[in-house]
Amino acid sequence: MPDLAKLSIKSARTALQKKTFSARELTRASLEAIREKDPDIHAFLEVFEDALEQADEADRKITEGEGSPLLGIPIAIKDNMLMAGKRVTAGSKILEGFVAPYDGTVIKKLKDAGAVILGRTNMDEFAMGSSTENSAYGVTKNPHDLSRVPGGSSGGSAAALSANLVLATLGSDTGGSIRQPAAFCGVVGLKPTYGRVSRSGLIALASSFDQIGPFTKTVGDAEILYEVLEGRDPLDSTTISRETYPSRRKFSKVVGVPKVFVESEGIDDSVKHNFRTAVEKFKSLGYEVKDIELPHIKYSLATYYIIMPAEASSNLARFDGVKYGLHRSGSDVIEDYFKTRGEGFGKEARRRIILGTYVLSSGYYDEYYGSALKMKKLITREFDEMFGEIDLILTPTTPTPAFKLGEKTADPLSMYVADIFTVPANIAGLPSISIPSGMVQTLPLGILLTAGLGREDNLFAAGKEFLGA
Ligand code: GLN
């Protein structure tokens, strides 16, 4: 039986083409691993019944000589992506039993590329969180240490790959939800430039930040998936093409480190030490490492926690008990809404709806939402100017390694700080990738590379050199 722990997308594709094993055998290995290991980890919310049929279809195509990039590769998707005929809940009770009426664009692209879509993975409710503890369907555990969180909100996708249950997964990243769990679970996680991957069929958290991206074991695999997923889409008017951001600089291995930011309070010593080692490695690979200053980057988290809830409160208004999922009856329609939403949304979702409604209310709109939008502009401009001089920005991905289950659930602010390094890329729309950078005892850490708009190529080039794959 194929050994998933030893395979990447690339090597599995070669083996499938050579018929070393079949897509059915590979999918069986995946299903077997899920059956054996997932009861402890709980990465999956559902394994699709037709997985083996999809694999047989892939085998037929391989025999016919087809060679599409993901043909026969077992992949899992985060539970906020619509796949026709399959349930989708965004980790929320309010969508319990809801069946997707159509394929989201990324799902269509995965299918066209021949992927075997195995199932949907656990997540924080509506992608709100950094630990996957906000799911209405139970917590997911970190495969490296079952007493710890896998990160979030795409914790199920990160854990499923890290435990070698599949060969790649998809997540979504609004403030770090791909890159932070990737770091906690020791895998690669990519958030593309805003607009490079269609959001059609993605259940929205904050539409101006949300972006779908891959979890993979190697940077090369991330590139393969990115090439499949990216592209303009008439169903998402915010999508852009390769030509949207003309490249301003030739990649010349210049990396900037915002030193003050990296050394700020609350960053674990183990993280700082691991980061310094990574910086040295880049130097030994011939990179020029520069100290840079980004004076407004420290306001990213505060800006995010105004704009994100504002958009979330608006996006979640559609869940009224009439159109989708859960319905609770009261004495009139207003009471129906109160009952449905009160019961259907978890605590974090309710907190953000209240926060978002507050910052958008008349009298506070300018003070909060208006100011946050101005800060977003400033941060974006600051990055833009910086990327005229350097190719990449390097920071740790997270301020700490994976924390204990329950450690931060009582204190939302301490949870929010888990995204301090990842959020700036969402504010400015930049592509950003987390790459494994070693372990502290049993726990993985990651470094974060961020590039200028549309410059995923820089992330792949430097990432491959750093990881050697
Ligand atoms: N952890 C952040 C939040 O709670 C980011 C979530 C995300 O990227 N979806 O909002």
mmCIF file with all atom_site columns, C-alpha atoms and ligand atoms in Angstrom, residues 78 80 124 126-131 134 152-154 172-180 205 210 304-305 308 348 352 415-416 418-419 422-423 426, ligand 1:
data_model
loop_
_atom_site.group_PDB
_atom_site.id
_atom_site.type_symbol
_atom_site.label_atom_id
_atom_site.label_alt_id
_atom_site.label_comp_id
_atom_site.label_asym_id
_atom_site.label_entity_id
_atom_site.label_seq_id
_atom_site.pdbx_PDB_ins_code
_atom_site.Cartn_x
_atom_site.Cartn_y
_atom_site.Cartn_z
_atom_site.occupancy
_atom_site.B_iso_or_equiv
_atom_site.pdbx_formal_charge
_atom_site.auth_seq_id
_atom_site.auth_comp_id
_atom_site.auth_asym_id
_atom_site.auth_atom_id
_atom_site.pdbx_PDB_model_num
ATOM   1  C CA . LYS A 1 78  ? -12.123 23.160 4.660  1.00 0.00 ? 78  LYS A CA 1
ATOM   2  C CA . ASN A 1 80  ? -16.513 26.501 4.215  1.00 0.00 ? 80  ASN A CA 1
ATOM   3  C CA . ASP A 1 124 ? -13.514 27.523 13.812 1.00 0.00 ? 124 ASP A CA 1
ATOM   4  C CA . PHE A 1 126 ? -17.217 30.922 10.221 1.00 0.00 ? 126 PHE A CA 1
ATOM   5  C CA . ALA A 1 127 ? -13.394 30.930 10.283 1.00 0.00 ? 127 ALA A CA 1
ATOM   6  C CA . MET A 1 128 ? -13.358 32.997 13.481 1.00 0.00 ? 128 MET A CA 1
ATOM   7  C CA . GLY A 1 129 ? -10.507 31.838 15.645 1.00 0.00 ? 129 GLY A CA 1
ATOM   8  C CA . SER A 1 130 ? -6.921  30.649 15.888 1.00 0.00 ? 130 SER A CA 1
ATOM   9  C CA . SER A 1 131 ? -7.329  27.226 17.483 1.00 0.00 ? 131 SER A CA 1
ATOM   10 C CA . ASN A 1 134 ? -14.723 27.538 18.159 1.00 0.00 ? 134 ASN A CA 1
ATOM   11 C CA . GLY A 1 152 ? -7.003  27.896 13.273 1.00 0.00 ? 152 GLY A CA 1
ATOM   12 C CA . SER A 1 153 ? -9.260  28.624 11.803 1.00 0.00 ? 153 SER A CA 1
ATOM   13 C CA . SER A 1 154 ? -8.259  26.002 9.197  1.00 0.00 ? 154 SER A CA 1
ATOM   14 C CA . SER A 1 172 ? -9.005  29.977 3.793  1.00 0.00 ? 172 SER A CA 1
ATOM   15 C CA . ASP A 1 173 ? -7.071  32.868 5.288  1.00 0.00 ? 173 ASP A CA 1
ATOM   16 C CA . THR A 1 174 ? -8.681  36.111 6.455  1.00 0.00 ? 174 THR A CA 1
ATOM   17 C CA . GLY A 1 175 ? -6.076  37.088 9.037  1.00 0.00 ? 175 GLY A CA 1
ATOM   18 C CA . GLY A 1 176 ? -3.786  34.071 9.176  1.00 0.00 ? 176 GLY A CA 1
ATOM   19 C CA . SER A 1 177 ? -6.029  31.021 9.129  1.00 0.00 ? 177 SER A CA 1
ATOM   20 C CA . ILE A 1 178 ? -3.875  29.115 6.648  1.00 0.00 ? 178 ILE A CA 1
ATOM   21 C CA . ARG A 1 179 ? -0.420  30.251 7.728  1.00 0.00 ? 179 ARG A CA 1
ATOM   22 C CA . GLN A 1 180 ? -0.818  30.100 11.524 1.00 0.00 ? 180 GLN A CA 1
ATOM   23 C CA . LEU A 1 205 ? -16.010 35.901 6.855  1.00 0.00 ? 205 LEU A CA 1
ATOM   24 C CA . ASP A 1 210 ? -10.691 36.311 2.600  1.00 0.00 ? 210 ASP A CA 1
ATOM   25 C CA . TYR A 1 304 ? -8.112  44.049 11.404 1.00 0.00 ? 304 TYR A CA 1
ATOM   26 C CA . TYR A 1 305 ? -10.301 43.708 14.485 1.00 0.00 ? 305 TYR A CA 1
ATOM   27 C CA . MET A 1 308 ? -13.123 42.122 9.957  1.00 0.00 ? 308 MET A CA 1
ATOM   28 C CA . GLU A 1 348 ? -17.380 34.065 19.110 1.00 0.00 ? 348 GLU A CA 1
ATOM   29 C CA . ARG A 1 352 ? -18.090 39.630 16.393 1.00 0.00 ? 352 ARG A CA 1
ATOM   30 C CA . MET A 1 415 ? -6.220  34.458 21.104 1.00 0.00 ? 415 MET A CA 1
ATOM   31 C CA . TYR A 1 416 ? -6.293  37.418 18.698 1.00 0.00 ? 416 TYR A CA 1
ATOM   32 C CA . ALA A 1 418 ? -1.756  34.664 17.715 1.00 0.00 ? 418 ALA A CA 1
ATOM   33 C CA . ASP A 1 419 ? -2.176  36.425 14.351 1.00 0.00 ? 419 ASP A CA 1
ATOM   34 C CA . THR A 1 422 ? 0.036   37.065 9.672  1.00 0.00 ? 422 THR A CA 1
ATOM   35 C CA . VAL A 1 423 ? -2.603  39.825 9.673  1.00 0.00 ? 423 VAL A CA 1
ATOM   36 C CA . ASN A 1 426 ? -4.304  40.435 4.675  1.00 0.00 ? 426 ASN A CA 1
HETATM 37 N N1 . GLN B 2 .   ? -7.636  34.170 13.770 1.00 0.00 ? 1   GLN B N1 1
HETATM 38 C C1 . GLN B 2 .   ? -8.137  35.263 13.000 1.00 0.00 ? 1   GLN B C1 1
HETATM 39 C C2 . GLN B 2 .   ? -9.550  35.554 13.393 1.00 0.00 ? 1   GLN B C2 1
HETATM 40 O O1 . GLN B 2 .   ? -9.996  34.993 14.331 1.00 0.00 ? 1   GLN B O1 1
HETATM 41 C C3 . GLN B 2 .   ? -8.027  34.949 11.539 1.00 0.00 ? 1   GLN B C3 1
HETATM 42 C C4 . GLN B 2 .   ? -9.092  34.045 11.072 1.00 0.00 ? 1   GLN B C4 1
HETATM 43 C C5 . GLN B 2 .   ? -8.978  33.735 9.620  1.00 0.00 ? 1   GLN B C5 1
HETATM 44 O O2 . GLN B 2 .   ? -7.953  33.980 8.988  1.00 0.00 ? 1   GLN B O2 1
HETATM 45 N N2 . GLN B 2 .   ? -10.043 33.209 9.087  1.00 0.00 ? 1   GLN B N2 1
HETATM 46 O O3 . GLN B 2 .   ? -10.232 36.321 12.798 1.00 0.00 ? 1   GLN B O3 1
#
